[in-house]
Short mmCIF file of C-alpha atoms in Angstrom, two decimals:
data_model
loop_
_atom_site.label_atom_id
_atom_site.label_comp_id
_atom_site.label_asym_id
_atom_site.label_seq_id
_atom_site.Cartn_x
_atom_site.Cartn_y
_atom_site.Cartn_z
CA UNK A 1 35.67 3.60 149.26
CA UNK A 2 37.52 3.53 145.96
CA UNK A 3 37.59 0.54 143.62
CA UNK A 4 39.25 -2.58 144.95
CA UNK A 5 42.70 -2.98 143.45
CA UNK A 6 45.30 -5.63 144.05
CA UNK A 7 47.80 -4.09 146.43
CA UNK A 8 49.94 -5.27 149.32
CA UNK A 9 53.38 -6.86 149.62
CA UNK A 10 52.57 -9.86 147.41
CA UNK A 11 51.37 -7.74 144.49
CA UNK A 12 54.33 -5.38 144.92
CA UNK A 13 56.71 -8.34 144.69
CA UNK A 14 54.94 -9.64 141.60
CA UNK A 15 55.13 -6.24 139.92
CA UNK A 16 58.82 -5.91 140.79
CA UNK A 17 59.53 -9.39 139.35
CA UNK A 18 57.72 -8.46 136.15
CA UNK A 19 59.73 -5.25 135.79
CA UNK A 20 63.01 -7.07 136.40
CA UNK A 21 62.08 -9.56 133.66
CA UNK A 22 61.19 -6.80 131.20
CA UNK A 23 64.41 -4.91 131.79
CA UNK A 24 66.50 -8.09 131.59
CA UNK A 25 64.76 -8.96 128.31
CA UNK A 26 65.83 -5.65 126.73
CA UNK A 27 69.41 -6.02 127.94
CA UNK A 28 69.55 -9.61 126.60
CA UNK A 29 68.08 -8.71 123.23
CA UNK A 30 70.43 -5.72 122.84
CA UNK A 31 73.49 -7.81 123.73
CA UNK A 32 72.79 -11.26 122.32
CA UNK A 33 70.17 -10.70 119.61
CA UNK A 34 66.99 -12.68 119.07
CA UNK A 35 68.62 -16.08 118.58
CA UNK A 36 70.51 -15.77 121.88
CA UNK A 37 67.56 -14.47 123.90
CA UNK A 38 65.45 -17.25 125.36
CA UNK A 39 63.08 -17.04 128.34
CA UNK A 40 65.59 -19.12 130.36
CA UNK A 41 68.45 -16.68 129.65
CA UNK A 42 66.27 -13.69 130.60
CA UNK A 43 65.00 -15.37 133.77
CA UNK A 44 68.57 -16.19 134.80
CA UNK A 45 69.68 -12.60 134.22
CA UNK A 46 66.71 -11.25 136.22
CA UNK A 47 67.41 -13.70 139.06
CA UNK A 48 63.95 -15.24 138.66
CA UNK A 49 63.05 -18.93 138.26
CA UNK A 50 61.99 -20.07 134.82
CA UNK A 51 58.61 -21.09 136.23
CA UNK A 52 58.04 -17.62 137.65
CA UNK A 53 58.98 -16.09 134.30
CA UNK A 54 56.46 -18.32 132.53
CA UNK A 55 53.82 -17.35 135.08
CA UNK A 56 54.23 -13.73 133.92
CA UNK A 57 54.70 -14.38 130.19
CA UNK A 58 53.19 -17.38 128.47
CA UNK A 59 55.51 -17.31 125.45
CA UNK A 60 58.89 -15.92 124.48
CA UNK A 61 57.13 -13.57 122.02
CA UNK A 62 54.86 -12.25 124.80
CA UNK A 63 57.89 -11.49 126.96
CA UNK A 64 59.85 -9.59 124.30
CA UNK A 65 56.85 -7.71 122.91
CA UNK A 66 55.94 -6.60 126.44
CA UNK A 67 59.56 -5.63 127.12
CA UNK A 68 59.93 -3.42 124.05
CA UNK A 69 56.55 -1.81 124.80
CA UNK A 70 57.23 -1.25 128.52
CA UNK A 71 60.75 0.16 128.15
CA UNK A 72 59.66 2.22 125.12
CA UNK A 73 56.78 3.76 127.08
CA UNK A 74 59.12 4.56 129.96
CA UNK A 75 61.64 6.27 127.69
CA UNK A 76 58.93 8.23 125.85
CA UNK A 77 57.45 9.35 129.16
CA UNK A 78 60.86 10.61 130.28
CA UNK A 79 61.16 12.71 127.10
CA UNK A 80 57.55 13.91 127.43
CA UNK A 81 58.35 15.11 130.95
CA UNK A 82 60.65 17.69 129.37
CA UNK A 83 57.62 19.59 128.03
CA UNK A 84 57.35 22.14 130.88
CA UNK A 85 61.11 22.77 130.61
CA UNK A 86 61.29 23.18 126.83
CA UNK A 87 58.27 25.51 126.86
CA UNK A 88 60.39 28.01 128.76
CA UNK A 89 63.19 27.91 126.22
CA UNK A 90 62.82 30.11 123.16
CA UNK A 91 63.74 29.69 119.54
CA UNK A 92 66.62 27.63 118.14
CA UNK A 93 67.80 26.42 121.57
CA UNK A 94 64.42 24.72 122.13
CA UNK A 95 64.52 23.03 118.73
CA UNK A 96 68.08 21.85 119.33
CA UNK A 97 67.25 20.34 122.73
CA UNK A 98 64.15 18.61 121.38
CA UNK A 99 65.95 17.14 118.35
CA UNK A 100 68.71 15.89 120.65
CA UNK A 101 66.21 14.20 122.95
CA UNK A 102 64.23 12.65 120.10
CA UNK A 103 67.41 11.28 118.51
CA UNK A 104 68.37 9.99 121.96
CA UNK A 105 65.26 7.77 121.90
CA UNK A 106 66.86 5.81 119.05
CA UNK A 107 70.47 5.47 120.11
CA UNK A 108 70.44 3.39 123.29
CA UNK A 109 70.05 -0.29 124.19
CA UNK A 110 66.24 -0.06 123.73
CA UNK A 111 66.56 0.81 120.04
CA UNK A 112 69.21 -1.89 119.62
CA UNK A 113 66.82 -4.40 121.22
CA UNK A 114 63.87 -3.19 119.13
CA UNK A 115 65.98 -3.54 115.99
CA UNK A 116 66.73 -7.17 116.82
CA UNK A 117 63.01 -7.77 117.36
CA UNK A 118 62.06 -6.07 114.05
CA UNK A 119 64.59 -8.09 112.10
CA UNK A 120 63.44 -11.34 113.72
CA UNK A 121 59.83 -10.34 113.04
CA UNK A 122 60.41 -9.29 109.44
CA UNK A 123 60.02 -12.84 108.13
CA UNK A 124 58.13 -14.56 110.96
CA UNK A 125 54.34 -14.42 111.36
CA UNK A 126 52.49 -13.81 113.66
CA UNK A 127 55.33 -11.88 115.33
CA UNK A 128 55.53 -9.60 112.28
CA UNK A 129 51.91 -8.44 112.65
CA UNK A 130 52.28 -7.86 116.39
CA UNK A 131 55.53 -5.90 116.03
CA UNK A 132 54.04 -3.88 113.18
CA UNK A 133 51.05 -2.89 115.30
CA UNK A 134 53.26 -1.96 118.25
CA UNK A 135 55.52 0.07 115.96
CA UNK A 136 52.58 1.90 114.39
CA UNK A 137 51.20 2.84 117.81
CA UNK A 138 54.61 3.89 119.15
CA UNK A 139 55.32 5.85 115.98
CA UNK A 140 52.06 7.84 116.32
CA UNK A 141 52.77 8.63 119.97
CA UNK A 142 56.34 9.79 119.35
CA UNK A 143 55.09 11.90 116.42
CA UNK A 144 52.48 13.64 118.59
CA UNK A 145 55.03 14.17 121.35
CA UNK A 146 57.53 15.63 118.85
CA UNK A 147 54.90 18.16 117.67
CA UNK A 148 54.20 19.24 121.27
CA UNK A 149 57.87 19.50 122.21
CA UNK A 150 58.74 21.48 119.06
CA UNK A 151 55.65 23.65 119.45
CA UNK A 152 54.86 22.81 115.82
CA UNK A 153 51.39 23.22 114.30
CA UNK A 154 50.38 20.29 112.13
CA UNK A 155 47.60 22.38 110.55
CA UNK A 156 50.36 24.18 108.62
CA UNK A 157 51.04 22.51 105.27
CA UNK A 158 54.16 20.34 105.27
CA UNK A 159 54.67 20.30 109.03
CA UNK A 160 53.46 16.72 109.33
CA UNK A 161 55.95 15.43 106.75
CA UNK A 162 58.72 17.64 108.14
CA UNK A 163 58.37 16.05 111.58
CA UNK A 164 58.01 12.55 110.09
CA UNK A 165 61.25 13.03 108.16
CA UNK A 166 62.96 14.22 111.34
CA UNK A 167 61.94 10.99 113.09
CA UNK A 168 63.11 8.92 110.11
CA UNK A 169 66.46 10.70 110.40
CA UNK A 170 66.54 9.90 114.12
CA UNK A 171 66.04 6.20 113.35
CA UNK A 172 68.74 6.34 110.66
CA UNK A 173 71.13 7.88 113.20
CA UNK A 174 70.27 5.04 115.57
CA UNK A 175 71.13 2.54 112.86
CA UNK A 176 74.47 4.23 112.19
CA UNK A 177 75.25 3.79 115.89
CA UNK A 178 74.77 0.03 115.73
CA UNK A 179 78.26 -0.95 114.62
CA UNK A 180 80.29 2.06 115.74
CA UNK A 181 80.22 4.71 118.42
CA UNK A 182 78.85 7.43 116.16
CA UNK A 183 78.35 10.10 118.84
CA UNK A 184 80.70 12.82 117.53
CA UNK A 185 79.34 12.74 113.97
CA UNK A 186 75.78 12.46 115.27
CA UNK A 187 76.14 15.63 117.35
CA UNK A 188 77.25 17.60 114.30
CA UNK A 189 74.34 16.27 112.21
CA UNK A 190 71.88 17.04 115.02
CA UNK A 191 73.17 20.63 115.34
CA UNK A 192 72.98 21.25 111.63
CA UNK A 193 69.51 19.76 111.13
CA UNK A 194 68.09 21.32 114.30
CA UNK A 195 69.06 24.69 112.80
CA UNK A 196 67.46 23.81 109.46
CA UNK A 197 64.31 22.51 111.17
CA UNK A 198 64.03 25.62 113.30
CA UNK A 199 64.11 27.78 110.17
CA UNK A 200 61.47 25.63 108.45
CA UNK A 201 59.07 25.56 111.41
CA UNK A 202 59.25 29.35 111.75
CA UNK A 203 58.77 30.04 108.07
CA UNK A 204 55.91 27.73 107.20
CA UNK A 205 54.58 27.50 103.68
CA UNK B 1 100.41 -7.25 73.40
CA UNK B 2 98.47 -6.22 76.46
CA UNK B 3 98.79 -7.91 79.86
CA UNK B 4 97.69 -11.50 80.02
CA UNK B 5 94.25 -11.75 81.64
CA UNK B 6 92.10 -14.76 82.27
CA UNK B 7 89.49 -14.78 79.51
CA UNK B 8 87.74 -17.41 77.42
CA UNK B 9 84.67 -19.59 77.93
CA UNK B 10 85.92 -21.20 81.15
CA UNK B 11 86.60 -17.87 82.84
CA UNK B 12 83.29 -16.46 81.61
CA UNK B 13 81.47 -19.44 83.14
CA UNK B 14 83.33 -19.00 86.41
CA UNK B 15 82.45 -15.30 86.53
CA UNK B 16 78.81 -16.03 85.74
CA UNK B 17 78.68 -18.64 88.54
CA UNK B 18 80.18 -16.18 90.99
CA UNK B 19 77.60 -13.52 90.05
CA UNK B 20 74.73 -15.98 90.39
CA UNK B 21 75.98 -16.90 93.88
CA UNK B 22 76.26 -13.26 94.94
CA UNK B 23 72.77 -12.39 93.73
CA UNK B 24 71.28 -15.53 95.31
CA UNK B 25 73.03 -14.64 98.59
CA UNK B 26 71.32 -11.21 98.70
CA UNK B 27 67.91 -12.69 97.90
CA UNK B 28 68.36 -15.36 100.61
CA UNK B 29 69.51 -12.91 103.25
CA UNK B 30 66.64 -10.52 102.44
CA UNK B 31 64.05 -13.29 102.62
CA UNK B 32 65.31 -15.67 105.29
CA UNK B 33 67.68 -13.58 107.42
CA UNK B 34 71.14 -14.53 108.62
CA UNK B 35 70.15 -17.67 110.53
CA UNK B 36 68.37 -19.11 107.47
CA UNK B 37 71.10 -18.25 104.99
CA UNK B 38 73.75 -20.95 104.72
CA UNK B 39 76.14 -21.56 101.84
CA UNK B 40 74.15 -24.70 100.96
CA UNK B 41 70.86 -22.75 100.71
CA UNK B 42 72.48 -20.08 98.52
CA UNK B 43 74.17 -22.67 96.29
CA UNK B 44 70.84 -24.46 95.83
CA UNK B 45 69.11 -21.23 94.90
CA UNK B 46 71.85 -20.32 92.42
CA UNK B 47 71.72 -23.81 90.87
CA UNK B 48 75.38 -24.39 91.76
CA UNK B 49 76.91 -27.34 93.60
CA UNK B 50 78.02 -26.74 97.16
CA UNK B 51 81.59 -27.63 96.18
CA UNK B 52 81.57 -25.02 93.42
CA UNK B 53 80.23 -22.44 95.89
CA UNK B 54 83.03 -23.23 98.30
CA UNK B 55 85.56 -22.96 95.48
CA UNK B 56 84.46 -19.32 95.06
CA UNK B 57 83.96 -18.43 98.73
CA UNK B 58 85.95 -20.11 101.48
CA UNK B 59 83.53 -19.23 104.29
CA UNK B 60 79.90 -18.22 104.73
CA UNK B 61 81.10 -14.78 105.91
CA UNK B 62 83.22 -14.34 102.76
CA UNK B 63 80.18 -15.10 100.59
CA UNK B 64 77.81 -12.64 102.30
CA UNK B 65 80.36 -9.85 102.67
CA UNK B 66 81.18 -10.17 98.95
CA UNK B 67 77.48 -10.23 98.09
CA UNK B 68 76.60 -7.05 99.99
CA UNK B 69 79.66 -5.33 98.51
CA UNK B 70 79.02 -6.48 94.93
CA UNK B 71 75.32 -5.71 94.80
CA UNK B 72 75.89 -2.42 96.68
CA UNK B 73 78.52 -1.33 94.15
CA UNK B 74 76.19 -2.23 91.30
CA UNK B 75 73.31 -0.21 92.75
CA UNK B 76 75.54 2.78 93.51
CA UNK B 77 76.93 2.69 89.98
CA UNK B 78 73.38 2.74 88.58
CA UNK B 79 72.60 5.88 90.62
CA UNK B 80 75.93 7.46 89.69
CA UNK B 81 75.08 6.95 86.02
CA UNK B 82 72.28 9.48 86.49
CA UNK B 83 74.86 12.29 86.81
CA UNK B 84 74.77 13.44 83.16
CA UNK B 85 70.95 13.45 83.30
CA UNK B 86 70.54 15.32 86.58
CA UNK B 87 73.12 17.95 85.48
CA UNK B 88 70.64 19.01 82.80
CA UNK B 89 67.80 19.47 85.28
CA UNK B 90 67.66 22.76 87.15
CA UNK B 91 66.66 23.71 90.66
CA UNK B 92 64.17 21.92 92.89
CA UNK B 93 63.35 19.21 90.31
CA UNK B 94 67.00 18.09 90.35
CA UNK B 95 67.08 17.94 94.15
CA UNK B 96 63.82 16.00 94.21
CA UNK B 97 65.05 13.41 91.71
CA UNK B 98 68.35 12.97 93.54
CA UNK B 99 66.72 12.57 96.98
CA UNK B 100 64.33 10.02 95.49
CA UNK B 101 67.19 8.01 93.98
CA UNK B 102 69.30 8.14 97.14
CA UNK B 103 66.36 7.00 99.27
CA UNK B 104 65.80 4.25 96.69
CA UNK B 105 69.25 2.87 97.55
CA UNK B 106 67.92 1.99 101.01
CA UNK B 107 64.48 0.60 100.30
CA UNK B 108 65.00 -2.57 98.26
CA UNK B 109 66.10 -6.15 98.95
CA UNK B 110 69.76 -5.08 99.13
CA UNK B 111 69.14 -2.83 102.14
CA UNK B 112 67.04 -5.54 103.74
CA UNK B 113 69.89 -8.01 103.22
CA UNK B 114 72.48 -5.55 104.51
CA UNK B 115 70.34 -4.93 107.61
CA UNK B 116 70.30 -8.66 108.38
CA UNK B 117 74.08 -8.75 107.97
CA UNK B 118 74.57 -5.68 110.25
CA UNK B 119 72.38 -7.14 112.95
CA UNK B 120 74.17 -10.51 112.77
CA UNK B 121 77.51 -8.70 112.84
CA UNK B 122 76.61 -6.37 115.71
CA UNK B 123 77.57 -8.95 118.34
CA UNK B 124 79.85 -11.29 116.40
CA UNK B 125 83.54 -10.64 115.84
CA UNK B 126 85.38 -10.73 113.43
CA UNK B 127 82.30 -10.19 111.23
CA UNK B 128 81.57 -6.95 113.06
CA UNK B 129 84.94 -5.41 112.12
CA UNK B 130 84.62 -6.50 108.48
CA UNK B 131 81.05 -5.19 108.12
CA UNK B 132 82.02 -1.93 109.84
CA UNK B 133 84.87 -1.39 107.37
CA UNK B 134 82.67 -2.17 104.40
CA UNK B 135 79.97 0.17 105.72
CA UNK B 136 82.48 3.00 106.29
CA UNK B 137 83.79 2.68 102.74
CA UNK B 138 80.30 2.45 101.21
CA UNK B 139 79.12 5.39 103.33
CA UNK B 140 81.99 7.60 102.09
CA UNK B 141 81.29 6.68 98.48
CA UNK B 142 77.55 7.33 98.70
CA UNK B 143 78.28 10.65 100.44
CA UNK B 144 80.61 11.78 97.65
CA UNK B 145 78.11 10.65 95.03
CA UNK B 146 75.30 12.55 96.80
CA UNK B 147 77.37 15.75 96.73
CA UNK B 148 78.01 15.36 92.98
CA UNK B 149 74.40 14.56 92.16
CA UNK B 150 73.06 17.47 94.25
CA UNK B 151 75.72 19.80 92.88
CA UNK B 152 76.51 20.68 96.51
CA UNK B 153 79.78 22.29 97.59
CA UNK B 154 81.22 20.75 100.73
CA UNK B 155 83.51 23.75 101.20
CA UNK B 156 80.39 25.68 102.32
CA UNK B 157 79.91 25.44 106.08
CA UNK B 158 77.25 22.94 107.10
CA UNK B 159 76.88 21.27 103.71
CA UNK B 160 78.74 18.15 104.87
CA UNK B 161 76.40 17.62 107.84
CA UNK B 162 73.34 18.52 105.78
CA UNK B 163 74.10 15.76 103.28
CA UNK B 164 75.03 13.30 106.06
CA UNK B 165 71.68 13.94 107.75
CA UNK B 166 69.90 13.38 104.44
CA UNK B 167 71.57 9.97 104.10
CA UNK B 168 70.67 9.13 107.73
CA UNK B 169 67.07 9.95 106.86
CA UNK B 170 67.29 7.72 103.79
CA UNK B 171 68.43 4.83 106.02
CA UNK B 172 65.64 5.57 108.49
CA UNK B 173 63.12 5.47 105.65
CA UNK B 174 64.58 2.11 104.63
CA UNK B 175 64.06 0.84 108.15
CA UNK B 176 60.45 2.02 108.18
CA UNK B 177 59.92 -0.03 105.04
CA UNK B 178 61.07 -3.25 106.71
CA UNK B 179 57.76 -4.31 108.27
CA UNK B 180 55.26 -2.45 106.08
CA UNK B 181 54.97 -1.17 102.54
CA UNK B 182 55.73 2.44 103.43
CA UNK B 183 55.82 3.82 99.88
CA UNK B 184 52.98 6.38 100.05
CA UNK B 185 54.19 7.99 103.27
CA UNK B 186 57.79 7.88 102.07
CA UNK B 187 56.95 9.78 98.87
CA UNK B 188 55.39 12.59 100.91
CA UNK B 189 58.39 12.78 103.24
CA UNK B 190 60.79 12.75 100.27
CA UNK B 191 58.89 15.60 98.55
CA UNK B 192 58.83 17.71 101.69
CA UNK B 193 62.48 17.16 102.61
CA UNK B 194 63.72 17.55 99.03
CA UNK B 195 62.10 21.01 99.12
CA UNK B 196 63.74 21.84 102.44
CA UNK B 197 67.12 20.57 101.26
CA UNK B 198 66.88 22.55 98.04
CA UNK B 199 66.27 25.73 100.03
CA UNK B 200 69.21 25.01 102.34
CA UNK B 201 71.69 24.19 99.57
CA UNK B 202 70.80 27.40 97.75
CA UNK B 203 71.02 29.60 100.82
CA UNK B 204 74.22 28.40 102.47
CA UNK B 205 75.43 29.91 105.70
#
């Protein structure tokens, strides 16, 4: 017999409710910002009673931290799943695909939601400390994933900072997409810098 | 006789009051965010009566738009003034200095303030349209300035997108500085990417 875990219809329903709340929280935050995103608004959007929402998340901060973490992990996992595919692609085409996917992590509703949370957290303890820790952890994971996807060797001098700068650029591109649909310009920047990056990663030193 | 312009002690005082309001507005926005930044708070910080503040700026939006524009223009002008100096520096050292200065545009209180304004504007018309127009104009000016400072020729294929990507990275580095003091990491990324950029701008194609 394996370990006893909570399964069955009741637990499934509870897990589904939790997921609906987390996804509704991201959509709310992306659309209405921090000030407009209360537990009541999220519960309403998820079609869940406010009591049920508070059963899952004790505070508003708990709900939004969990939402950014959950949706972020999901999105990262989807990009990480590309690894077997990109390993079969050679040279510049691999780098281009990987840069495109990494930049894609920062240009959707999740990044928009995360940005609202960062800004709200930037002058509000203890949210600031919690968001900073989550960001540090997420940043390390995306960095490691980027190395794997690019097939880059961090033992080579400069590779670490090269990949960090790439991820900073990805976040900057996400920011530029906040007020306008920046897709066309972004694609040109991604093509150009994927080419540059490919040259750098092949000619280390 | 030249054209008649408003000068004299009264006009000087009025101009000084306006400047104090604009600088106080940036400091407020950077420290307390959009929700905490009212005209009354800014007027108090600037040591100006609320009536005097409203004489200069009809609405809260007018005040903060003018502040981001004024302080942004001042900072850009300070970087542009480096042109005679950087023209006398050759090669990689010039590129390094320029990248450092451009990144510096996005890592102080002004960028923090602008970020609060962008986020507030992202779901609030007509502020969104006004901020977008200001951002587009500022973006074009910084881009042109970056080309001059780097001594880069936009007629060369790819140079436009290379410099755009550099400015996206600068904004991403500014974002990374929002929740933590990111200076040490940023300096390493700037050194690495200044080197990469220098290689690219010298070997166009």
